[in-house]
Amino acid sequence: MPVDLEKILRPVDSPMAPYEPKYMLLASGEAAVVRAVDRDEIPDLLKHVEPLLHVERDYYDVVASRVYAELLSHYQYRFQDQYVLAVQIDGELAAIVNGRQVTPILGLSLHTLALRRGLRVGAHAFAAKMEYHFDALGHDEVLIVAESPIGFRRWMIEYKLEKRFEVPHELGGVPSWALTRDLFDRARSSLVVGRRPVPPEILDKAMEKILPPSDPPTPALDPLAATRSKYDPTATALMIERWAMEEGSLNA
Amino acid sequence: MRDVYVAGIGITTFTRLEFALSEIASYASMMALKDAGITEVDQVYVANMGAARVNHQTALASAVVDSLSLTPAGAASIENGPASGGSAIKAGFQAVASGMDDVVLVVGVERMREVNGLEATDFVATLTHPIAEYIYGVTLPAHAAMFTRLYMDKYGVTERHLAMVGVKNQNAALNNVWAHLQQEISLEGILDSPEAMTNNPYVAEPLRFFDACPVSDGGAAIILVSKEKAKELGRPLIKITGVGQATDTHAVHEREEPTDLLAVRKAAADAFAMAGLTPQDVDVAELHDAFTILEIVESEEVGFFPKGEGHIALEKGETALGGKIPINVGGGLKGRGHPVGATGVAQAWEIVTQLRGDGGKRQVDGARVGFTCNFGGFGNNVVCLTFEKEA
C-alpha cells in the first residue's frame, strides 16, 4: 500500500487568530504599516532577506540566515505554527518579525530583522509581535533570546525580561528569557504604539506588493574603505598618490 | 605675528569606524595633505579626549606622525575635553603665527564606539567636577537637561524649539556625505504624532532622544600654513583672522547666573575683536550643538541675536540655510556627529568648505566670513574662531 509521506512530514498547523494590521508614524513622519504576511508572499520576503546573509555586521548574517531558513521551511510546510509579520513603508519592506505558538498559552519569539535602520522600525516590529502573542493569541508568556547586543538592549533591558534560563530556546539552545503578560502591560504605554484601522490608501499600498527596501543594511566596508569618501572609497589611490609624490620629491 | 591660512582639509565619515584610532586620524590627515598638495609638515597637533581611557592608547600624536611617515616632524597630543579640536587649532595657529613653524597639521580624532553607550556617557562625564558633580552621577545629558529647564523657565524656550533645531540640523546632514546621521526626521514624527513619545523618548527631561548628538567615531584635519606657503601652494586663501578662548567655573552651580555662558561670550568677543569683525559680519557659523538647546543659547552668547531671542530667530528661519545667519548647515554635532576630539576641527573643515564654495547643496551663497564655536566641558572651556576668504 503506498504511503503519502508528505502527510507525515507536513505539520498540521493549529488555528491561530488573525493579526489586525496597524500603522504608526515614524520619526521621519513616514507611515509604517505592520501586517501579517501570507504564505504565498514568502518568496518575496526571501528575495530581500538573502542579501543580508552576507552582511557581516550587527549579526545580520546570523539573523538573516536563520530567518531565511525559517521562512523557507514555513513556505514549504516544514515549520509548526509559525506566523510572519512585515513592516512596510510606502510598500517597501522595512522589517520582518516572526514567531510561533508552542502551546495555547506559550509563545516563542523567533526573529526581528530590521531592513531600515535608525527609526525604531525593529523596535516597533518587535512590539507588534508581542502584541500579537498576548492580545490575539492569548499567550501568558513569550520565550525570547537575542543574537545581537542591539537585540539584548531592545528586549532584555527595555522590557525588563525575566530569566527562564532552565528552558533552552529553540534558537541555538541558548538560555531563554521571558516576556510575561504583566511585563508587557507595564511596557505598553511607552513601547507599544500603533493605530487601527489602517487608512485604506495606506493599507492598499502595503498589500499591493512587498517592494524591496531602498536603503537596506550593506556589508561592512574594508577597514581602509570604512569612510564613505567621495574622492576615494578605498583610500588606496590616496596612498599611491602620496607615494608618487614622495618619489617625485626625492627625484627632484 | 604672521598671518595664518588653511591650505588643506580632510575628514572621514563620522559613524562607527572599526579600525584603529591612529588610522582614523591618518586617513583624515592624508586627505588634508593631498588637498594642500604637500608631503611634509613641521609640526603635528592631535586633538583627542578619550584615547587613554576608551582606546587604551596614550601618546597618540607619536603614533599618528609615524603612521603618516611624517617623522621627524614635531608632534603633540592635545586633550582639552570637547574643546580639544579648537584648542589644537589654536596651538597650530600660534606655531605658524609666531614664525616657529611654516606648516602645521592639526588633526582631531575620536573612536568612542569602541565602548558601549553607557561607558561612552561615563567617559564624557569625567570632564565634570570630580567632587561637586561627577560623584553625584551627573552626566552631560543631565547637565544639559537642568540647564535647559532653567532656560525654558527664564526665556520661554519650549520643547518645540528644541525639536526644531533637531529637525533642522539632522535634515541638513542629508546634504553632507560625511555626516553620521543620514535619516530624515520630522516635527510630526518626533513631537506631534501619537507615536512621538516612543519615537523620541525623554533621555533627561526635558531633553529627548533627538535633542542629543550621536556618539560617533571620526577624524578631521586641517593644514595651517604661513602666507608665503599658502601662495606657493596655490590653494584658496582662507585665513584664520580671529582666535578667542575663555574659561568659566568648573562646577556649573558656582556660576552667578547658570543660564549665562560667559566663556562662550568672551571667547567669541575676543575672536571678533582680533579679527576686527562683528557677529553681524558672519555669513556662516558652526555652533557646538551637542544638545539642541546649546545652538539656541550659543547663537545669543556669540552675538548673533539678543540674549533670550535665539529661539525666536529660529522660529523665523533665520538660522537655516538661506536665513540671516545659517548655522550648522552641514548638520552640526547633531547631524554630522560628535567624535569629541574631532569636533572642533570638523567645524573648521565645514567653514573652510563653505568659504571655498564647495558646500554643494548646503552651500551658503557668497560666504566670505565664517565662525566656529567649540564648547568644552559644560561651557567651562570654549574656543571661537573666525575665518575669512581672501580674494
mmCIF file of N, CA and C in Angstrom, chain B residues 172-285:
data_model
loop_
_atom_site.group_PDB
_atom_site.id
_atom_site.type_symbol
_atom_site.label_atom_id
_atom_site.label_comp_id
_atom_site.label_asym_id
_atom_site.label_seq_id
_atom_site.Cartn_x
_atom_site.Cartn_y
_atom_site.Cartn_z
ATOM 1 N N ALA B 172 19.734 68.714 7.686
ATOM 2 C CA ALA B 172 20.851 69.353 6.968
ATOM 3 C C ALA B 172 21.948 68.336 6.692
ATOM 4 N N ALA B 173 22.098 67.387 7.596
ATOM 5 C CA ALA B 173 23.141 66.367 7.432
ATOM 6 C C ALA B 173 22.912 65.510 6.192
ATOM 7 N N LEU B 174 21.705 65.493 5.689
ATOM 8 C CA LEU B 174 21.426 64.724 4.468
ATOM 9 C C LEU B 174 22.195 65.291 3.279
ATOM 10 N N ASN B 175 22.621 66.536 3.397
ATOM 11 C CA ASN B 175 23.407 67.164 2.329
ATOM 12 C C ASN B 175 24.908 67.059 2.570
ATOM 13 N N ASN B 176 25.279 66.273 3.557
ATOM 14 C CA ASN B 176 26.690 66.132 3.920
ATOM 15 C C ASN B 176 27.036 64.641 3.931
ATOM 16 N N VAL B 177 27.761 64.186 2.920
ATOM 17 C CA VAL B 177 28.027 62.743 2.804
ATOM 18 C C VAL B 177 28.865 62.214 3.953
ATOM 19 N N TRP B 178 29.518 63.093 4.677
ATOM 20 C CA TRP B 178 30.376 62.654 5.772
ATOM 21 C C TRP B 178 29.614 62.539 7.080
ATOM 22 N N ALA B 179 28.392 62.978 7.103
ATOM 23 C CA ALA B 179 27.646 63.068 8.364
ATOM 24 C C ALA B 179 27.215 61.694 8.864
ATOM 25 N N HIS B 180 27.165 61.581 10.178
ATOM 26 C CA HIS B 180 26.787 60.315 10.816
ATOM 27 C C HIS B 180 25.319 59.977 10.529
ATOM 28 N N LEU B 181 24.440 60.915 10.769
ATOM 29 C CA LEU B 181 23.008 60.614 10.647
ATOM 30 C C LEU B 181 22.532 60.925 9.232
ATOM 31 N N GLN B 182 22.070 59.906 8.563
ATOM 32 C CA GLN B 182 21.578 60.082 7.194
ATOM 33 C C GLN B 182 20.100 59.699 7.177
ATOM 34 N N GLN B 183 19.382 60.164 8.154
ATOM 35 C CA GLN B 183 17.983 59.794 8.311
ATOM 36 C C GLN B 183 17.149 61.049 8.529
ATOM 37 N N GLU B 184 16.231 61.288 7.625
ATOM 38 C CA GLU B 184 15.371 62.460 7.765
ATOM 39 C C GLU B 184 14.416 62.281 8.939
ATOM 40 N N ILE B 185 14.176 63.358 9.662
ATOM 41 C CA ILE B 185 13.168 63.327 10.720
ATOM 42 C C ILE B 185 12.219 64.499 10.522
ATOM 43 N N SER B 186 11.065 64.409 11.161
ATOM 44 C CA SER B 186 10.082 65.485 11.012
ATOM 45 C C SER B 186 9.516 65.854 12.380
ATOM 46 N N LEU B 187 9.017 67.076 12.473
ATOM 47 C CA LEU B 187 8.389 67.504 13.725
ATOM 48 C C LEU B 187 7.206 66.618 14.066
ATOM 49 N N GLU B 188 6.460 66.213 13.052
ATOM 50 C CA GLU B 188 5.310 65.354 13.289
ATOM 51 C C GLU B 188 5.754 64.026 13.909
ATOM 52 N N GLY B 189 6.826 63.459 13.347
ATOM 53 C CA GLY B 189 7.279 62.158 13.813
ATOM 54 C C GLY B 189 7.912 62.170 15.191
ATOM 55 N N ILE B 190 8.566 63.285 15.559
ATOM 56 C CA ILE B 190 9.281 63.282 16.844
ATOM 57 C C ILE B 190 8.600 64.119 17.922
ATOM 58 N N LEU B 191 7.539 64.847 17.540
ATOM 59 C CA LEU B 191 6.926 65.719 18.549
ATOM 60 C C LEU B 191 5.402 65.652 18.573
ATOM 61 N N ASP B 192 4.773 65.629 17.404
ATOM 62 C CA ASP B 192 3.327 65.844 17.355
ATOM 63 C C ASP B 192 2.471 64.591 17.242
ATOM 64 N N SER B 193 2.987 63.516 16.692
ATOM 65 C CA SER B 193 2.147 62.340 16.444
ATOM 66 C C SER B 193 1.915 61.557 17.736
ATOM 67 N N PRO B 194 0.893 60.692 17.753
ATOM 68 C CA PRO B 194 0.670 59.858 18.945
ATOM 69 C C PRO B 194 1.865 58.956 19.243
ATOM 70 N N GLU B 195 2.675 58.685 18.229
ATOM 71 C CA GLU B 195 3.822 57.790 18.433
ATOM 72 C C GLU B 195 5.088 58.548 18.851
ATOM 73 N N ALA B 196 4.993 59.875 18.904
ATOM 74 C CA ALA B 196 6.210 60.676 19.097
ATOM 75 C C ALA B 196 6.927 60.345 20.399
ATOM 76 N N MET B 197 6.172 60.078 21.450
ATOM 77 C CA MET B 197 6.829 59.822 22.731
ATOM 78 C C MET B 197 7.645 58.526 22.698
ATOM 79 N N THR B 198 7.221 57.585 21.877
ATOM 80 C CA THR B 198 8.001 56.351 21.736
ATOM 81 C C THR B 198 9.144 56.548 20.741
ATOM 82 N N ASN B 199 8.854 57.259 19.650
ATOM 83 C CA ASN B 199 9.915 57.529 18.674
ATOM 84 C C ASN B 199 11.024 58.383 19.282
ATOM 85 N N ASN B 200 10.630 59.262 20.183
ATOM 86 C CA ASN B 200 11.543 60.288 20.684
ATOM 87 C C ASN B 200 11.367 60.433 22.197
ATOM 88 N N PRO B 201 11.760 59.412 22.945
ATOM 89 C CA PRO B 201 11.502 59.429 24.397
ATOM 90 C C PRO B 201 12.417 60.410 25.127
ATOM 91 N N TYR B 202 12.021 60.758 26.321
ATOM 92 C CA TYR B 202 12.888 61.598 27.145
ATOM 93 C C TYR B 202 14.145 60.822 27.506
ATOM 94 N N VAL B 203 15.274 61.507 27.366
ATOM 95 C CA VAL B 203 16.551 60.953 27.805
ATOM 96 C C VAL B 203 16.877 61.530 29.179
ATOM 97 N N ALA B 204 16.729 62.823 29.293
ATOM 98 C CA ALA B 204 16.863 63.528 30.565
ATOM 99 C C ALA B 204 15.902 64.713 30.421
ATOM 100 N N GLU B 205 14.729 64.567 30.968
ATOM 101 C CA GLU B 205 13.689 65.562 30.751
ATOM 102 C C GLU B 205 14.190 66.968 31.090
ATOM 103 N N PRO B 206 13.951 67.944 30.245
ATOM 104 C CA PRO B 206 13.068 67.982 29.065
ATOM 105 C C PRO B 206 13.751 67.591 27.748
ATOM 106 N N LEU B 207 14.960 67.058 27.822
ATOM 107 C CA LEU B 207 15.649 66.682 26.582
ATOM 108 C C LEU B 207 15.233 65.277 26.157
ATOM 109 N N ARG B 208 14.971 65.153 24.864
ATOM 110 C CA ARG B 208 14.581 63.855 24.332
ATOM 111 C C ARG B 208 15.709 63.288 23.467
ATOM 112 N N PHE B 209 15.444 62.091 22.985
ATOM 113 C CA PHE B 209 16.437 61.367 22.195
ATOM 114 C C PHE B 209 16.994 62.220 21.057
ATOM 115 N N PHE B 210 16.113 62.860 20.296
ATOM 116 C CA PHE B 210 16.564 63.618 19.130
ATOM 117 C C PHE B 210 17.090 65.015 19.493
ATOM 118 N N ASP B 211 17.186 65.301 20.786
ATOM 119 C CA ASP B 211 17.824 66.546 21.211
ATOM 120 C C ASP B 211 19.314 66.371 21.436
ATOM 121 N N ALA B 212 19.793 65.141 21.377
ATOM 122 C CA ALA B 212 21.198 64.875 21.665
ATOM 123 C C ALA B 212 21.930 64.458 20.398
ATOM 124 N N CYS B 213 23.225 64.792 20.348
ATOM 125 C CA CYS B 213 24.038 64.356 19.220
ATOM 126 C C CYS B 213 24.324 62.859 19.365
ATOM 127 N N PRO B 214 24.646 62.189 18.270
ATOM 128 C CA PRO B 214 25.006 60.778 18.381
ATOM 129 C C PRO B 214 26.426 60.593 18.906
ATOM 130 N N VAL B 215 26.705 59.404 19.377
ATOM 131 C CA VAL B 215 28.073 59.023 19.755
ATOM 132 C C VAL B 215 28.750 58.521 18.484
ATOM 133 N N SER B 216 29.832 59.162 18.098
ATOM 134 C CA SER B 216 30.424 58.897 16.786
ATOM 135 C C SER B 216 31.916 58.611 16.879
ATOM 136 N N ASP B 217 32.402 57.931 15.867
ATOM 137 C CA ASP B 217 33.832 57.840 15.608
ATOM 138 C C ASP B 217 34.128 58.758 14.417
ATOM 139 N N GLY B 218 35.358 59.224 14.319
ATOM 140 C CA GLY B 218 35.691 60.017 13.141
ATOM 141 C C GLY B 218 36.920 60.872 13.347
ATOM 142 N N GLY B 219 37.401 61.403 12.243
ATOM 143 C CA GLY B 219 38.561 62.274 12.293
ATOM 144 C C GLY B 219 38.404 63.424 11.313
ATOM 145 N N ALA B 220 39.058 64.533 11.618
ATOM 146 C CA ALA B 220 39.057 65.688 10.721
ATOM 147 C C ALA B 220 40.414 66.360 10.829
ATOM 148 N N ALA B 221 40.873 66.919 9.738
ATOM 149 C CA ALA B 221 42.215 67.505 9.741
ATOM 150 C C ALA B 221 42.249 68.784 8.916
ATOM 151 N N ILE B 222 43.122 69.689 9.322
ATOM 152 C CA ILE B 222 43.382 70.893 8.526
ATOM 153 C C ILE B 222 44.891 71.143 8.517
ATOM 154 N N ILE B 223 45.327 71.779 7.455
ATOM 155 C CA ILE B 223 46.746 72.148 7.330
ATOM 156 C C ILE B 223 46.840 73.667 7.467
ATOM 157 N N LEU B 224 47.618 74.119 8.434
ATOM 158 C CA LEU B 224 47.813 75.551 8.647
ATOM 159 C C LEU B 224 49.183 75.947 8.113
ATOM 160 N N VAL B 225 49.203 77.046 7.370
ATOM 161 C CA VAL B 225 50.467 77.470 6.767
ATOM 162 C C VAL B 225 50.617 78.988 6.852
ATOM 163 N N SER B 226 51.839 79.423 6.620
ATOM 164 C CA SER B 226 52.109 80.855 6.551
ATOM 165 C C SER B 226 51.606 81.405 5.212
ATOM 166 N N LYS B 227 51.559 82.708 5.101
ATOM 167 C CA LYS B 227 51.052 83.315 3.878
ATOM 168 C C LYS B 227 51.923 82.957 2.676
ATOM 169 N N GLU B 228 53.230 82.978 2.894
ATOM 170 C CA GLU B 228 54.140 82.662 1.795
ATOM 171 C C GLU B 228 53.881 81.238 1.298
ATOM 172 N N LYS B 229 53.716 80.331 2.244
ATOM 173 C CA LYS B 229 53.489 78.935 1.879
ATOM 174 C C LYS B 229 52.123 78.786 1.190
ATOM 175 N N ALA B 230 51.146 79.513 1.689
ATOM 176 C CA ALA B 230 49.806 79.427 1.103
ATOM 177 C C ALA B 230 49.838 79.859 -0.359
ATOM 178 N N LYS B 231 50.538 80.929 -0.635
ATOM 179 C CA LYS B 231 50.626 81.410 -2.020
ATOM 180 C C LYS B 231 51.383 80.414 -2.888
ATOM 181 N N GLU B 232 52.403 79.832 -2.305
ATOM 182 C CA GLU B 232 53.192 78.842 -3.036
ATOM 183 C C GLU B 232 52.338 77.626 -3.410
ATOM 184 N N LEU B 233 51.466 77.217 -2.490
ATOM 185 C CA LEU B 233 50.638 76.029 -2.729
ATOM 186 C C LEU B 233 49.497 76.308 -3.704
ATOM 187 N N GLY B 234 49.097 77.545 -3.783
ATOM 188 C CA GLY B 234 48.076 77.913 -4.758
ATOM 189 C C GLY B 234 46.667 77.483 -4.404
ATOM 190 N N ARG B 235 46.442 77.166 -3.158
ATOM 191 C CA ARG B 235 45.096 76.801 -2.729
ATOM 192 C C ARG B 235 44.301 78.073 -2.429
ATOM 193 N N PRO B 236 42.958 77.971 -2.351
ATOM 194 C CA PRO B 236 42.169 79.162 -1.991
ATOM 195 C C PRO B 236 42.657 79.753 -0.669
ATOM 196 N N LEU B 237 42.717 81.054 -0.618
ATOM 197 C CA LEU B 237 43.284 81.708 0.568
ATOM 198 C C LEU B 237 42.204 81.898 1.636
ATOM 199 N N ILE B 238 42.172 80.975 2.574
ATOM 200 C CA ILE B 238 41.239 81.053 3.704
ATOM 201 C C ILE B 238 42.067 81.343 4.945
ATOM 202 N N LYS B 239 41.826 82.502 5.518
ATOM 203 C CA LYS B 239 42.675 82.979 6.608
ATOM 204 C C LYS B 239 41.943 82.866 7.946
ATOM 205 N N ILE B 240 42.665 82.413 8.947
ATOM 206 C CA ILE B 240 42.113 82.454 10.310
ATOM 207 C C ILE B 240 42.414 83.839 10.853
ATOM 208 N N THR B 241 41.360 84.616 11.070
ATOM 209 C CA THR B 241 41.575 86.015 11.434
ATOM 210 C C THR B 241 41.343 86.292 12.916
ATOM 211 N N GLY B 242 40.611 85.406 13.574
ATOM 212 C CA GLY B 242 40.353 85.645 14.993
ATOM 213 C C GLY B 242 40.390 84.360 15.794
ATOM 214 N N VAL B 243 41.014 84.438 16.965
ATOM 215 C CA VAL B 243 41.076 83.282 17.864
ATOM 216 C C VAL B 243 40.733 83.770 19.267
ATOM 217 N N GLY B 244 39.732 83.152 19.856
ATOM 218 C CA GLY B 244 39.384 83.509 21.232
ATOM 219 C C GLY B 244 39.182 82.263 22.068
ATOM 220 N N GLN B 245 39.684 82.295 23.271
ATOM 221 C CA GLN B 245 39.458 81.162 24.163
ATOM 222 C C GLN B 245 39.190 81.709 25.557
ATOM 223 N N ALA B 246 38.211 81.114 26.218
ATOM 224 C CA ALA B 246 37.883 81.584 27.567
ATOM 225 C C ALA B 246 37.383 80.414 28.399
ATOM 226 N N THR B 247 37.444 80.611 29.711
ATOM 227 C CA THR B 247 37.024 79.556 30.640
ATOM 228 C C THR B 247 35.981 80.090 31.619
ATOM 229 N N ASP B 248 35.347 79.159 32.293
ATOM 230 C CA ASP B 248 34.359 79.509 33.319
ATOM 231 C C ASP B 248 34.529 78.517 34.463
ATOM 232 N N THR B 249 33.755 78.659 35.503
ATOM 233 C CA THR B 249 33.906 77.764 36.653
ATOM 234 C C THR B 249 33.712 76.314 36.219
ATOM 235 N N HIS B 250 34.484 75.438 36.864
ATOM 236 C CA HIS B 250 34.372 74.024 36.514
ATOM 237 C C HIS B 250 32.974 73.505 36.878
ATOM 238 N N ALA B 251 32.557 73.753 38.095
ATOM 239 C CA ALA B 251 31.219 73.319 38.519
ATOM 240 C C ALA B 251 30.188 74.346 38.061
ATOM 241 N N VAL B 252 29.181 73.886 37.378
ATOM 242 C CA VAL B 252 28.199 74.814 36.794
ATOM 243 C C VAL B 252 27.446 75.581 37.878
ATOM 244 N N HIS B 253 27.164 74.941 39.010
ATOM 245 C CA HIS B 253 26.349 75.607 40.037
ATOM 246 C C HIS B 253 27.073 76.773 40.702
ATOM 247 N N GLU B 254 28.371 76.900 40.463
ATOM 248 C CA GLU B 254 29.099 78.014 41.063
ATOM 249 C C GLU B 254 28.967 79.304 40.250
ATOM 250 N N ARG B 255 28.304 79.214 39.114
ATOM 251 C CA ARG B 255 28.162 80.416 38.289
ATOM 252 C C ARG B 255 27.042 81.298 38.851
ATOM 253 N N GLU B 256 27.305 82.584 38.792
ATOM 254 C CA GLU B 256 26.329 83.517 39.359
ATOM 255 C C GLU B 256 24.973 83.357 38.677
ATOM 256 N N GLU B 257 24.980 83.245 37.365
ATOM 257 C CA GLU B 257 23.740 83.021 36.618
ATOM 258 C C GLU B 257 23.990 81.820 35.691
ATOM 259 N N PRO B 258 23.499 80.641 36.072
ATOM 260 C CA PRO B 258 23.833 79.422 35.312
ATOM 261 C C PRO B 258 23.372 79.440 33.859
ATOM 262 N N THR B 259 22.409 80.294 33.523
ATOM 263 C CA THR B 259 21.948 80.327 32.134
ATOM 264 C C THR B 259 22.839 81.209 31.252
ATOM 265 N N ASP B 260 23.796 81.885 31.861
ATOM 266 C CA ASP B 260 24.755 82.668 31.072
ATOM 267 C C ASP B 260 25.974 81.797 30.761
ATOM 268 N N LEU B 261 26.354 81.754 29.504
ATOM 269 C CA LEU B 261 27.559 81.017 29.120
ATOM 270 C C LEU B 261 28.665 82.055 28.870
ATOM 271 N N LEU B 262 29.278 82.479 29.971
ATOM 272 C CA LEU B 262 30.215 83.601 29.897
ATOM 273 C C LEU B 262 31.468 83.270 29.102
ATOM 274 N N ALA B 263 31.888 82.007 29.148
ATOM 275 C CA ALA B 263 33.087 81.636 28.381
ATOM 276 C C ALA B 263 32.810 81.731 26.882
ATOM 277 N N VAL B 264 31.600 81.359 26.476
ATOM 278 C CA VAL B 264 31.225 81.495 25.063
ATOM 279 C C VAL B 264 31.224 82.975 24.689
ATOM 280 N N ARG B 265 30.641 83.757 25.550
ATOM 281 C CA ARG B 265 30.527 85.203 25.284
ATOM 282 C C ARG B 265 31.910 85.824 25.107
ATOM 283 N N LYS B 266 32.826 85.503 26.028
ATOM 284 C CA LYS B 266 34.163 86.126 25.979
ATOM 285 C C LYS B 266 35.005 85.570 24.828
ATOM 286 N N ALA B 267 34.948 84.276 24.621
ATOM 287 C CA ALA B 267 35.755 83.687 23.538
ATOM 288 C C ALA B 267 35.325 84.269 22.188
ATOM 289 N N ALA B 268 34.026 84.400 21.988
ATOM 290 C CA ALA B 268 33.524 84.960 20.730
ATOM 291 C C ALA B 268 33.928 86.432 20.599
ATOM 292 N N ALA B 269 33.744 87.178 21.689
ATOM 293 C CA ALA B 269 34.083 88.609 21.641
ATOM 294 C C ALA B 269 35.566 88.798 21.333
ATOM 295 N N ASP B 270 36.394 87.968 21.945
ATOM 296 C CA ASP B 270 37.844 88.081 21.706
ATOM 297 C C ASP B 270 38.190 87.742 20.253
ATOM 298 N N ALA B 271 37.542 86.707 19.724
ATOM 299 C CA ALA B 271 37.815 86.324 18.331
ATOM 300 C C ALA B 271 37.386 87.432 17.376
ATOM 301 N N PHE B 272 36.205 87.970 17.614
ATOM 302 C CA PHE B 272 35.720 89.048 16.735
ATOM 303 C C PHE B 272 36.614 90.290 16.850
ATOM 304 N N ALA B 273 37.038 90.613 18.073
ATOM 305 C CA ALA B 273 37.894 91.794 18.267
ATOM 306 C C ALA B 273 39.228 91.618 17.543
ATOM 307 N N MET B 274 39.780 90.428 17.657
ATOM 308 C CA MET B 274 41.069 90.167 16.998
ATOM 309 C C MET B 274 40.938 90.290 15.481
ATOM 310 N N ALA B 275 39.788 89.852 14.977
ATOM 311 C CA ALA B 275 39.573 89.871 13.527
ATOM 312 C C ALA B 275 39.099 91.233 13.030
ATOM 313 N N GLY B 276 38.672 92.079 13.952
ATOM 314 C CA GLY B 276 38.086 93.352 13.530
ATOM 315 C C GLY B 276 36.727 93.160 12.884
ATOM 316 N N LEU B 277 36.011 92.159 13.353
ATOM 317 C CA LEU B 277 34.690 91.850 12.808
ATOM 318 C C LEU B 277 33.631 92.014 13.887
ATOM 319 N N THR B 278 32.381 91.991 13.462
ATOM 320 C CA THR B 278 31.268 91.915 14.409
ATOM 321 C C THR B 278 30.479 90.647 14.087
ATOM 322 N N PRO B 279 29.655 90.194 15.009
ATOM 323 C CA PRO B 279 28.850 88.997 14.723
ATOM 324 C C PRO B 279 27.999 89.162 13.470
ATOM 325 N N GLN B 280 27.619 90.378 13.182
ATOM 326 C CA GLN B 280 26.768 90.619 12.016
ATOM 327 C C GLN B 280 27.516 90.453 10.696
ATOM 328 N N ASP B 281 28.826 90.384 10.771
ATOM 329 C CA ASP B 281 29.618 90.178 9.552
ATOM 330 C C ASP B 281 29.664 88.709 9.129
ATOM 331 N N VAL B 282 29.248 87.831 10.011
ATOM 332 C CA VAL B 282 29.410 86.397 9.754
ATOM 333 C C VAL B 282 28.369 85.910 8.738
ATOM 334 N N ASP B 283 28.852 85.157 7.760
ATOM 335 C CA ASP B 283 27.961 84.602 6.731
ATOM 336 C C ASP B 283 27.513 83.186 7.059
ATOM 337 N N VAL B 284 28.344 82.424 7.751
ATOM 338 C CA VAL B 284 28.015 81.030 8.058
ATOM 339 C C VAL B 284 28.721 80.646 9.357
ATOM 340 N N ALA B 285 28.001 79.912 10.217
ATOM 341 C CA ALA B 285 28.561 79.599 11.536
ATOM 342 C C ALA B 285 28.372 78.135 11.893
#
